[in-house]
Short mmCIF file of C-alpha atoms and ligand atoms in Angstrom, two decimals:
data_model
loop_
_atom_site.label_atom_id
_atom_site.label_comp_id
_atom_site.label_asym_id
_atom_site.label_seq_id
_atom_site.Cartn_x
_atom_site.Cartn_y
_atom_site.Cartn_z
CA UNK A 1 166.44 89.03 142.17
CA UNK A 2 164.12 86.71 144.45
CA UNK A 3 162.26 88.16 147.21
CA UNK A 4 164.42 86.71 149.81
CA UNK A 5 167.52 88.24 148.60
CA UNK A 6 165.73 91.63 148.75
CA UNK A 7 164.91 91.26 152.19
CA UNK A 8 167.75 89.74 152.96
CA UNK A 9 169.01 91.28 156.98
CA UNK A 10 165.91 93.16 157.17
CA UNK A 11 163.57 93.67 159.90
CA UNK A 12 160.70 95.93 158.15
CA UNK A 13 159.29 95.87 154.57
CA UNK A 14 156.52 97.89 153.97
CA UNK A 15 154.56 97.99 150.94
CA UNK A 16 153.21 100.92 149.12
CA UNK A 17 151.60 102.31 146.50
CA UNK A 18 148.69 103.33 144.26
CA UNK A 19 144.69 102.54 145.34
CA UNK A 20 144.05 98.30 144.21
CA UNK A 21 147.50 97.55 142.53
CA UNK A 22 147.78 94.21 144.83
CA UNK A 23 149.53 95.86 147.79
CA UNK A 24 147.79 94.05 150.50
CA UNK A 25 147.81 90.69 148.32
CA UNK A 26 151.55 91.53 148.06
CA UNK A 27 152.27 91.64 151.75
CA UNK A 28 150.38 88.65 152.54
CA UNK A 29 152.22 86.65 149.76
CA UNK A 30 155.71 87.94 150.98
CA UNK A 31 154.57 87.65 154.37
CA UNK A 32 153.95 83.88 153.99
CA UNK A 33 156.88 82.92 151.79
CA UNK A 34 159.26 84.92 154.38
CA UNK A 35 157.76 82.55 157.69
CA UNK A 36 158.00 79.67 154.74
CA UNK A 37 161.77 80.06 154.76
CA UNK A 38 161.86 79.73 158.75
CA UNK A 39 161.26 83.15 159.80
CA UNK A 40 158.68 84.54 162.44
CA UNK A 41 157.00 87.00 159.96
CA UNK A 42 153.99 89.12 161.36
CA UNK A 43 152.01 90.68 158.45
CA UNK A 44 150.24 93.57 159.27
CA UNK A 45 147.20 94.40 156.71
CA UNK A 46 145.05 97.03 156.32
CA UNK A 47 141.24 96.08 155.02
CA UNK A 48 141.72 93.20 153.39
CA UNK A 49 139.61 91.62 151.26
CA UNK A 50 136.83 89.49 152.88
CA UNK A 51 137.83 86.51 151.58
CA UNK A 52 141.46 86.70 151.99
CA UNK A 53 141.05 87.57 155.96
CA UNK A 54 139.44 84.45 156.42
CA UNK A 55 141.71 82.23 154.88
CA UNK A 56 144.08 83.99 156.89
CA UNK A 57 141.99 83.87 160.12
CA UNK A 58 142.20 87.39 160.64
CA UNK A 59 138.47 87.79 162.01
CA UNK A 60 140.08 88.04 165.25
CA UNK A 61 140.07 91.51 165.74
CA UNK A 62 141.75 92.53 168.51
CA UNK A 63 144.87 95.04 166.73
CA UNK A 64 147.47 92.08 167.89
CA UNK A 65 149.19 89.41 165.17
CA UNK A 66 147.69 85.94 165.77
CA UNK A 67 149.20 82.74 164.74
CA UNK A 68 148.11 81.37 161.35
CA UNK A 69 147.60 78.12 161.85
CA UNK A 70 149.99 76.05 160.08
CA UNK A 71 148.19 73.91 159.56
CA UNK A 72 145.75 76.27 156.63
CA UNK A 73 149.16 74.95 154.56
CA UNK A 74 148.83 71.40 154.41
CA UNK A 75 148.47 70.41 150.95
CA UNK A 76 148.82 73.69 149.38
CA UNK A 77 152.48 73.52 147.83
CA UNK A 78 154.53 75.20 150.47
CA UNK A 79 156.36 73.79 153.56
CA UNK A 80 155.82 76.14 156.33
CA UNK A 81 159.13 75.92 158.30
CA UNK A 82 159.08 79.30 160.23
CA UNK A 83 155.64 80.82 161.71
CA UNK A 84 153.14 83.59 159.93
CA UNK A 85 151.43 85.87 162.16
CA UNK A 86 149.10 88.21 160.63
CA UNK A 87 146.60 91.09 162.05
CA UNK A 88 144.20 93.61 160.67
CA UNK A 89 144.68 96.89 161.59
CA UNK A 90 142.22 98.78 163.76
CA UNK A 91 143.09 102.34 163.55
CA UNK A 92 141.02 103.68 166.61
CA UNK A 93 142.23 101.06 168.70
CA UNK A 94 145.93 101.41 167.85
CA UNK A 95 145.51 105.46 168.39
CA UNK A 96 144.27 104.28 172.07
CA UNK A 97 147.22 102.50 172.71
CA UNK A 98 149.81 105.10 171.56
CA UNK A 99 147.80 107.32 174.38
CA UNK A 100 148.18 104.22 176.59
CA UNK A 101 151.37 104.29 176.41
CA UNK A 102 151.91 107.77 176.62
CA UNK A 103 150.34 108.06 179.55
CA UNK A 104 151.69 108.91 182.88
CA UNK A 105 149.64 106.73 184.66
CA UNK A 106 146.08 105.01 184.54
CA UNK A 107 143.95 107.65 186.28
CA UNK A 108 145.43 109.83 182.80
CA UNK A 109 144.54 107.25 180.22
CA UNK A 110 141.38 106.65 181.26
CA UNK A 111 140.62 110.02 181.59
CA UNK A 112 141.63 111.13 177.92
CA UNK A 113 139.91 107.67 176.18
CA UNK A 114 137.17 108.67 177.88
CA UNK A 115 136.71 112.14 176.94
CA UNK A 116 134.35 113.11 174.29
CA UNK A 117 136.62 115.20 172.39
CA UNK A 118 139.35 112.86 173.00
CA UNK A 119 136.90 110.29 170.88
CA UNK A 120 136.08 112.56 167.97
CA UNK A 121 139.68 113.59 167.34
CA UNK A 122 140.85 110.40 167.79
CA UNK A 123 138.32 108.58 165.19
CA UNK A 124 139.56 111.74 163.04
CA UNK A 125 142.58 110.95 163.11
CA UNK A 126 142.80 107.09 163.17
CA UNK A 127 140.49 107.92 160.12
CA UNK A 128 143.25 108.42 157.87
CA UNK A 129 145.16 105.05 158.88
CA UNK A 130 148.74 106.31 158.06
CA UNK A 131 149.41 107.76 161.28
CA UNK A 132 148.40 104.51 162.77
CA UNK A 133 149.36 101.79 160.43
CA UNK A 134 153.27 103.21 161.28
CA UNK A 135 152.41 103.85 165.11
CA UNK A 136 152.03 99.96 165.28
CA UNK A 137 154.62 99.38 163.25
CA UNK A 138 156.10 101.60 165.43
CA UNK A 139 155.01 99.18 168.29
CA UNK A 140 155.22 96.16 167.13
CA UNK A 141 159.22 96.57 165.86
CA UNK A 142 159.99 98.24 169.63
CA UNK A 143 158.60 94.83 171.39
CA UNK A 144 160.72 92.63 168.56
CA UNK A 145 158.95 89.39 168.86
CA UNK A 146 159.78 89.05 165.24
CA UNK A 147 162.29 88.49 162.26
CA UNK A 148 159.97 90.44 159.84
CA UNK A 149 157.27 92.92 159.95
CA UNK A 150 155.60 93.37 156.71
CA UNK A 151 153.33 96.64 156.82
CA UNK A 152 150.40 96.97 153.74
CA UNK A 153 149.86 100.59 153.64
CA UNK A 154 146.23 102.12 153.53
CA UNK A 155 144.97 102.77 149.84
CA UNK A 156 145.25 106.36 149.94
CA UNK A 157 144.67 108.11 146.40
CA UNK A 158 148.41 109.36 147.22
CA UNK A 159 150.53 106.81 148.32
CA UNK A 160 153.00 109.75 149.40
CA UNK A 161 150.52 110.35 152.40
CA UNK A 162 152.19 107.83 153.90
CA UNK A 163 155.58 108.93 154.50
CA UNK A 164 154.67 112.42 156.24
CA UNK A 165 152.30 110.88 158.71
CA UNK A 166 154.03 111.07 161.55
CA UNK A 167 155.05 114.69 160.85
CA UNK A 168 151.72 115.47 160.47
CA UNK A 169 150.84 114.73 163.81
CA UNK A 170 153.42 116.19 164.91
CA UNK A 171 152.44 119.65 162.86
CA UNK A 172 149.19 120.05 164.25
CA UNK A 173 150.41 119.22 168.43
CA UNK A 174 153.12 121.88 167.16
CA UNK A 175 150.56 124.10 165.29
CA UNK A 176 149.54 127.81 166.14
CA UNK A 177 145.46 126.81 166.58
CA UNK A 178 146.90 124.11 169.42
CA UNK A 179 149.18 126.31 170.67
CA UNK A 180 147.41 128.76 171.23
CA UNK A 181 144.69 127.13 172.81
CA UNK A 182 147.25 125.66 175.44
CA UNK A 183 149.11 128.30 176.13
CA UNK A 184 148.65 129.90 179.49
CA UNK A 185 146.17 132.67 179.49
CA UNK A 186 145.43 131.20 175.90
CA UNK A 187 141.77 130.42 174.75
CA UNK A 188 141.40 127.00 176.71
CA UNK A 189 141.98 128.86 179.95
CA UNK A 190 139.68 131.79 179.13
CA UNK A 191 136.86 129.73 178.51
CA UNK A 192 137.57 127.31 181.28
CA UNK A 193 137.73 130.27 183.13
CA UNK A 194 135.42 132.77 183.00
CA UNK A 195 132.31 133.95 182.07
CA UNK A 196 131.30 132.04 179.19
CA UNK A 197 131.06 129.01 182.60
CA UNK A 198 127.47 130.08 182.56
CA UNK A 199 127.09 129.33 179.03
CA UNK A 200 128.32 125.53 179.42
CA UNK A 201 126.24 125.09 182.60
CA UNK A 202 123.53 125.76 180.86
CA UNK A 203 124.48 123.44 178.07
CA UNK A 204 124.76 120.91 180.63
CA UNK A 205 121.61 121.18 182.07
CA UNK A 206 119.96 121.48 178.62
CA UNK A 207 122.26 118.71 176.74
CA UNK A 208 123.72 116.50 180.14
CA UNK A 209 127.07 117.10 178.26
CA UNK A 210 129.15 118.42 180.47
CA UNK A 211 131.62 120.08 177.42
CA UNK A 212 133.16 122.66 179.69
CA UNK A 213 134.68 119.61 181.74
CA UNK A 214 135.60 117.64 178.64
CA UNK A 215 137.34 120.42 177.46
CA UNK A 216 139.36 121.45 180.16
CA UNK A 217 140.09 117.36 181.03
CA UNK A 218 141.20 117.29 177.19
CA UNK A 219 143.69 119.87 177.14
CA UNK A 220 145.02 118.81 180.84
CA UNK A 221 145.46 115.85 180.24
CA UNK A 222 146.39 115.65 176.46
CA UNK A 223 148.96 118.88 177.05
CA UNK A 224 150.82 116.56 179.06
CA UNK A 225 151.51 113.88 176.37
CA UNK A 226 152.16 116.34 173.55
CA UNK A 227 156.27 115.89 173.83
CA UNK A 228 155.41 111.94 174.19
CA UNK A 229 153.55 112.46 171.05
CA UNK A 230 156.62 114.33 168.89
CA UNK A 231 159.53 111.76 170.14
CA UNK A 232 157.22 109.02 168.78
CA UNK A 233 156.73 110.56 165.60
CA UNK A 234 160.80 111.35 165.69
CA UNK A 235 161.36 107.24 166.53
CA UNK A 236 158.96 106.58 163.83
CA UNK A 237 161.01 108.47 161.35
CA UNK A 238 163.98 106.86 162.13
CA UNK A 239 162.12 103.27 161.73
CA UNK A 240 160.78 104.11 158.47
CA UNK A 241 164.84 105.61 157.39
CA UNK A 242 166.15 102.68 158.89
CA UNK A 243 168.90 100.35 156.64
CA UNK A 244 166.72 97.51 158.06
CA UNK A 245 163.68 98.46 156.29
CA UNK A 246 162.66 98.68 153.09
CA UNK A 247 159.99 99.85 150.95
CA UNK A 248 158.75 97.70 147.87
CA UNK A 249 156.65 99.90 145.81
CA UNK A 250 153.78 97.68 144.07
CA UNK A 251 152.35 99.05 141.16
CA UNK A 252 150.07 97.18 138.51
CA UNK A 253 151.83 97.93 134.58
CA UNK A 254 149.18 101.23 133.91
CA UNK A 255 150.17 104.11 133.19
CA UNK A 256 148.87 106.06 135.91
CA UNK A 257 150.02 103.73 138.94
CA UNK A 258 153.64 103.48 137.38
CA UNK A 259 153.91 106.93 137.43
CA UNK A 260 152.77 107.53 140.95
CA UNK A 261 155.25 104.52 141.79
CA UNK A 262 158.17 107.04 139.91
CA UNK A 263 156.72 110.16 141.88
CA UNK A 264 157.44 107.65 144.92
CA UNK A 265 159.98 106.45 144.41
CA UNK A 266 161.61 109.86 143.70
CA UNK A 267 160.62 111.05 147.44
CA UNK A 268 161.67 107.82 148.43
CA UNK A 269 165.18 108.90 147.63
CA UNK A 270 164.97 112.32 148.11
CA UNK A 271 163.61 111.94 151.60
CA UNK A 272 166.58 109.38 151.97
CA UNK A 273 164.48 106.02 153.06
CA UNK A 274 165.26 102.86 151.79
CA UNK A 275 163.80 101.78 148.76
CA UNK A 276 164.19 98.28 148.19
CA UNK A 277 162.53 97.17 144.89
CA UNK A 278 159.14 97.11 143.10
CA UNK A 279 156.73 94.19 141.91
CA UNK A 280 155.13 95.01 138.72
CA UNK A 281 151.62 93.02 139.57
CA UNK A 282 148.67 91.95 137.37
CA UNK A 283 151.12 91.81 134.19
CA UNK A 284 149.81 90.29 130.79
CA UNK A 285 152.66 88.00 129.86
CA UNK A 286 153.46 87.51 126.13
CA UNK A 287 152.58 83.96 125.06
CA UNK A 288 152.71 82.01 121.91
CA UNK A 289 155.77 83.72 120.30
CA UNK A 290 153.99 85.79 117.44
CA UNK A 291 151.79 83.89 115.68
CA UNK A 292 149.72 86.14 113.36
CA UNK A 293 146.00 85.94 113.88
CA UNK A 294 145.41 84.07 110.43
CA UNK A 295 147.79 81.66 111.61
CA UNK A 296 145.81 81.01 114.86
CA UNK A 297 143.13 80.74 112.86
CA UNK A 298 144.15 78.51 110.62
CA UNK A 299 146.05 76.25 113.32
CA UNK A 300 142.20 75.87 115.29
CA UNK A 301 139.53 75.83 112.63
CA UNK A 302 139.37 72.28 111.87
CA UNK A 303 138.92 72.08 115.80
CA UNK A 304 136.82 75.36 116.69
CA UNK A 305 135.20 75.90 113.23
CA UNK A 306 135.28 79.15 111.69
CA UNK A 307 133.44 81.20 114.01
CA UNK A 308 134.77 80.34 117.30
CA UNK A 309 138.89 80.10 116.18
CA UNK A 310 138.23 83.87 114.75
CA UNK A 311 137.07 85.38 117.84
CA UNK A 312 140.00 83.13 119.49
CA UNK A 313 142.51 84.48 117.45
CA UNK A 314 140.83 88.10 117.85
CA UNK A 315 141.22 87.63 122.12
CA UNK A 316 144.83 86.32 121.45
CA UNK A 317 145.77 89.41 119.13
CA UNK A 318 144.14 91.76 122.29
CA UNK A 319 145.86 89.56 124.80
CA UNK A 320 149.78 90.25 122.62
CA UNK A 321 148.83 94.03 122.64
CA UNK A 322 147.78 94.45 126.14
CA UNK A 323 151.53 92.32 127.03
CA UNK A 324 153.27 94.29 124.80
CA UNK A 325 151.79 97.95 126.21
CA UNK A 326 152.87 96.32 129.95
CA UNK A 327 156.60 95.45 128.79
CA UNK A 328 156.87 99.49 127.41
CA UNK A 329 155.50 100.20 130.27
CA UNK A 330 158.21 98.36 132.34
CA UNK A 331 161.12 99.55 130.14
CA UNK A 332 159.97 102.71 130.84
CA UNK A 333 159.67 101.77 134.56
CA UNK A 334 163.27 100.21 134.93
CA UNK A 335 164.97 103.63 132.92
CA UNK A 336 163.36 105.84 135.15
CA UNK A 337 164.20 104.00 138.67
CA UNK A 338 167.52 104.04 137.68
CA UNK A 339 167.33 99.99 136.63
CA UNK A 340 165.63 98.48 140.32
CA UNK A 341 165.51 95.11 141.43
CA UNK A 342 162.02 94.30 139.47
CA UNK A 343 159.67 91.22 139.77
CA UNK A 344 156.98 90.83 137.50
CA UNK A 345 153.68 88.91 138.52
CA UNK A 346 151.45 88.01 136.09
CA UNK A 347 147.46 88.73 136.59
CA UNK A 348 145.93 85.66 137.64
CA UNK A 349 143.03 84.30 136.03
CA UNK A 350 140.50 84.71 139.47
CA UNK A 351 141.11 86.70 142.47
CA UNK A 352 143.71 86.32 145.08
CA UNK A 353 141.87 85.51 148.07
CA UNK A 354 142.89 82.20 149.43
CA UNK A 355 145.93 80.49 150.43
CA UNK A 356 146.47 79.02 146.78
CA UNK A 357 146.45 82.06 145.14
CA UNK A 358 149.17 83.61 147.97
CA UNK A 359 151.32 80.65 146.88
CA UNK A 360 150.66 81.17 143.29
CA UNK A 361 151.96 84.61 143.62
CA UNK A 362 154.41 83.64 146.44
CA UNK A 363 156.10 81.07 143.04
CA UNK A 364 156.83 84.32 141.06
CA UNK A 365 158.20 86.61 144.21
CA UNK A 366 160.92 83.40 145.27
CA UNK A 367 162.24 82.56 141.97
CA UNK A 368 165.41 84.33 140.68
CA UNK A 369 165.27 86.34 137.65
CA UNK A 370 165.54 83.70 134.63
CA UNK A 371 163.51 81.43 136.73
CA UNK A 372 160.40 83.70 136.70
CA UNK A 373 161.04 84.55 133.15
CA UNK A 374 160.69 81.21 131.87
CA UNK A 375 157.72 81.21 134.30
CA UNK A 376 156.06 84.32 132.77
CA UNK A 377 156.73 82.84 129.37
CA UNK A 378 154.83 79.71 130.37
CA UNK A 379 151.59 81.72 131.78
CA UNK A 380 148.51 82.16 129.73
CA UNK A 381 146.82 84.34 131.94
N1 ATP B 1 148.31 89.00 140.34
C1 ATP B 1 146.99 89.09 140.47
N2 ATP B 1 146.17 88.45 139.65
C2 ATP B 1 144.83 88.54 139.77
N3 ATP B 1 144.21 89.26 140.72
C3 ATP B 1 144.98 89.93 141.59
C4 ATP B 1 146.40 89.90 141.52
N4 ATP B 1 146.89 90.66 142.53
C5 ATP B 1 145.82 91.16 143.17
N5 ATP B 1 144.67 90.74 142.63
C6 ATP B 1 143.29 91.10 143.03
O1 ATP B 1 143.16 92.49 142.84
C7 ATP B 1 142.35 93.08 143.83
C8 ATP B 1 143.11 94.22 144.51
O2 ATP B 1 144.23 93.66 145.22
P1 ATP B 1 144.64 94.20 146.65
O3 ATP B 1 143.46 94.27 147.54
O4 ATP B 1 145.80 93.42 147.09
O5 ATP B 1 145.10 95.66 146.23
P2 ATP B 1 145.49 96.87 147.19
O6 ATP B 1 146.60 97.60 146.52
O7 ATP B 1 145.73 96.37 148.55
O8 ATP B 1 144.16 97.71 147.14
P3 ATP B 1 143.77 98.92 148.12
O9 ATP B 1 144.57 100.09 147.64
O10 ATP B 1 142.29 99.06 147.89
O11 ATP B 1 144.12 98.50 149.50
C9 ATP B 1 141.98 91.96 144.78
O12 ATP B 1 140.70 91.50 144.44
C10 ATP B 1 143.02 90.88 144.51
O13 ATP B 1 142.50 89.58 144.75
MG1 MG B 2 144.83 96.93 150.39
#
């Protein structure tokens, strides 16, 4: 299975899975060999490395897909026929422009993204990325400038986060504590309203923050966008069960990811969104058939001496074990998933943080099955 026949006639592809298994190295690479193929792809990452944002150009940083120039291609091994945008997600800004949007009008907006409380919930909740990494996704999908959307998701410790985001949001608008506080006669309008005034005027003359009319302002104004609120998170449901997108779980070949990426995958189905395939990264591939270490040794003394073809021969017997733990590992991968489309990428010898190690990557996500095999077989990584 290549990469483009997995995506093949979809619109979203988001990538998730365990904290540092290559998620956001995966997007970008799939990203760039998508817009290599002739497709306006916008990649939208969350923290990436340093490194890799710049040979991206990402310090731009103003929560909207930029151009990469093609140019950053030239002489790197890939023909760029279609157009890569990427962005780095700014959480606080993109929760601002879900209230922008929700807004009645400006006098509204302005209001809320000015209120103090509005701030501190707002960096709360932006805090935990999910909500907002799918709101623009959310966003960026309605306005359909593009072919592709590719969405890194947010290392969370539980990659599951992800997929109740929206409905999380949603809970607490809906919850009692809100609730109550809104309702008429509740505990917004008591306090807004009576007695405990004197209290807050004093605090204003004390503090100069004028709580009691950030309060009331906040539950005026935000009141009026809590339905605006639940229909996105409904829409935003329906874009992440969508038969145009897909989820590629990532997971590197330890134990602990591969089981999250089962657990995932799992809710994946059970929740009914569409799971497209997973890439087995940073994978020791098997190399030199199975030479015993005496051979080895014997095969580089007269070169190495006896000192340095030992310890050669010790780092090649470590090397075979560490492949062969990763292949049980993916056996018991594919029996578990039910036998998914599965692309192994080997662990590179250096980071992945420039445009030659996207395309090194990009080689193992566009070749067909027996292509990358022979490939793996070839790697000494
Ligand atoms: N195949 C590979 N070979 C070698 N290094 C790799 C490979 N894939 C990723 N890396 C490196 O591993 C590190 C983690 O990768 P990446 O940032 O993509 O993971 P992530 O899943 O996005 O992490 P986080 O959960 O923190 O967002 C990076 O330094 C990256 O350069
Ligand atoms: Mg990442």
């Amino acid at each position: 299975m290549t990469i483009g026949e997995l995506l093949e006639g979809k619109r979203v592809c988001i990538c998730g899975g365990s904290g540092g298994v290559g998620k956001t190295t995966a997007s970008a690479a799939i990203a760039m060999g998508m817009a290599a193929t002739g497709l306006k792809v916008a990649v939208v990452t969350i923290d990436p490395a340093r490194r890799l944002a710049e040979a991206l150009g990402l310090e731009e940083l103003d929560n909207e897909p930029r151009l990469v120039d093609p140019s950053r291609f030239d002489g790197h091994g890939v023909e760029m026929k279609g157009e890569l945008w990427a962005m780095m997600l700014d959480p606080k800004r993109t929760f601002d422009e879900v209230i922008d949007h929700l807004a009645e009008d400006d006098k509204t907006r302005d209001e809320i993204l000015a209120n103090r409380i509005y701030q501190e919930l707002s960096t709360a909740v932006a805090g935990s990325q999910e909500y907002t990494a799918i709101a623009k996704l959310y966003e960026l999908d309605r306005e359909g400038d593009f072919d592709l959307l590719v969405l890194d998701t947010p290392p969370s410790r539980n990659a599951l986060d992800f997929l109740d985001a929206p409905d999380r949001l949603t809970q607490f608008f809906e919850g009692r504590a809100l609730q109550v506080f809104l309702r008429p006669g509740g505990f917004a309008t008591k306090i807004v309203g009576r007695g405990t005034g004197v209290v807050f005027s004093v605090l204003k003359r004390v503090t100069g923050v004028d709580l009691l009319q950030d309060l009331s302002v906040f539950f005026r104004s935000l009141g009026g966008l809590i339905d605006g609120f639940k229909e996105r998170a409904d829409h935003a449901n329906e874009l992440l069960t969508d038969p145009a997108t897909t989820f590629l779980l990532v997971t590197s070949p330890e134990r602990e990811p591969v089981d999250e990426a089962i657990f995932f995958w799992r809710k994946l189905r059970d929740a009914q969104m569409p799971f497209g395939g997973i890439i087995v990264n940073r994978v020791h591939a098997a190399f030199g058939g199975d030479a015993s270490p005496e051979v080895v040794v014997e095969a580089l003394e007269p070169k190495l001496g006896k000192k340095l073809s030992g310890k050669v021969a010790a780092a090649f017997a470590e090397h075979r074990m560490l492949a062969e733990r990763d292949q049980e590992t993916i056996v018991r991968l594919r029996e578990e998933m039910e036998q998914p489309a599965l692309i192994e990428v080997p662990a590179l010898a250096g980071d992945v943080h420039d445009i030659d190690g996207l395309v090194e990557i990009h080689r193992y996500l566009i070749a067909d099955d027996a292509e990358r095999a022979a490939m793996l077989d070839a790697t000494i990584a």
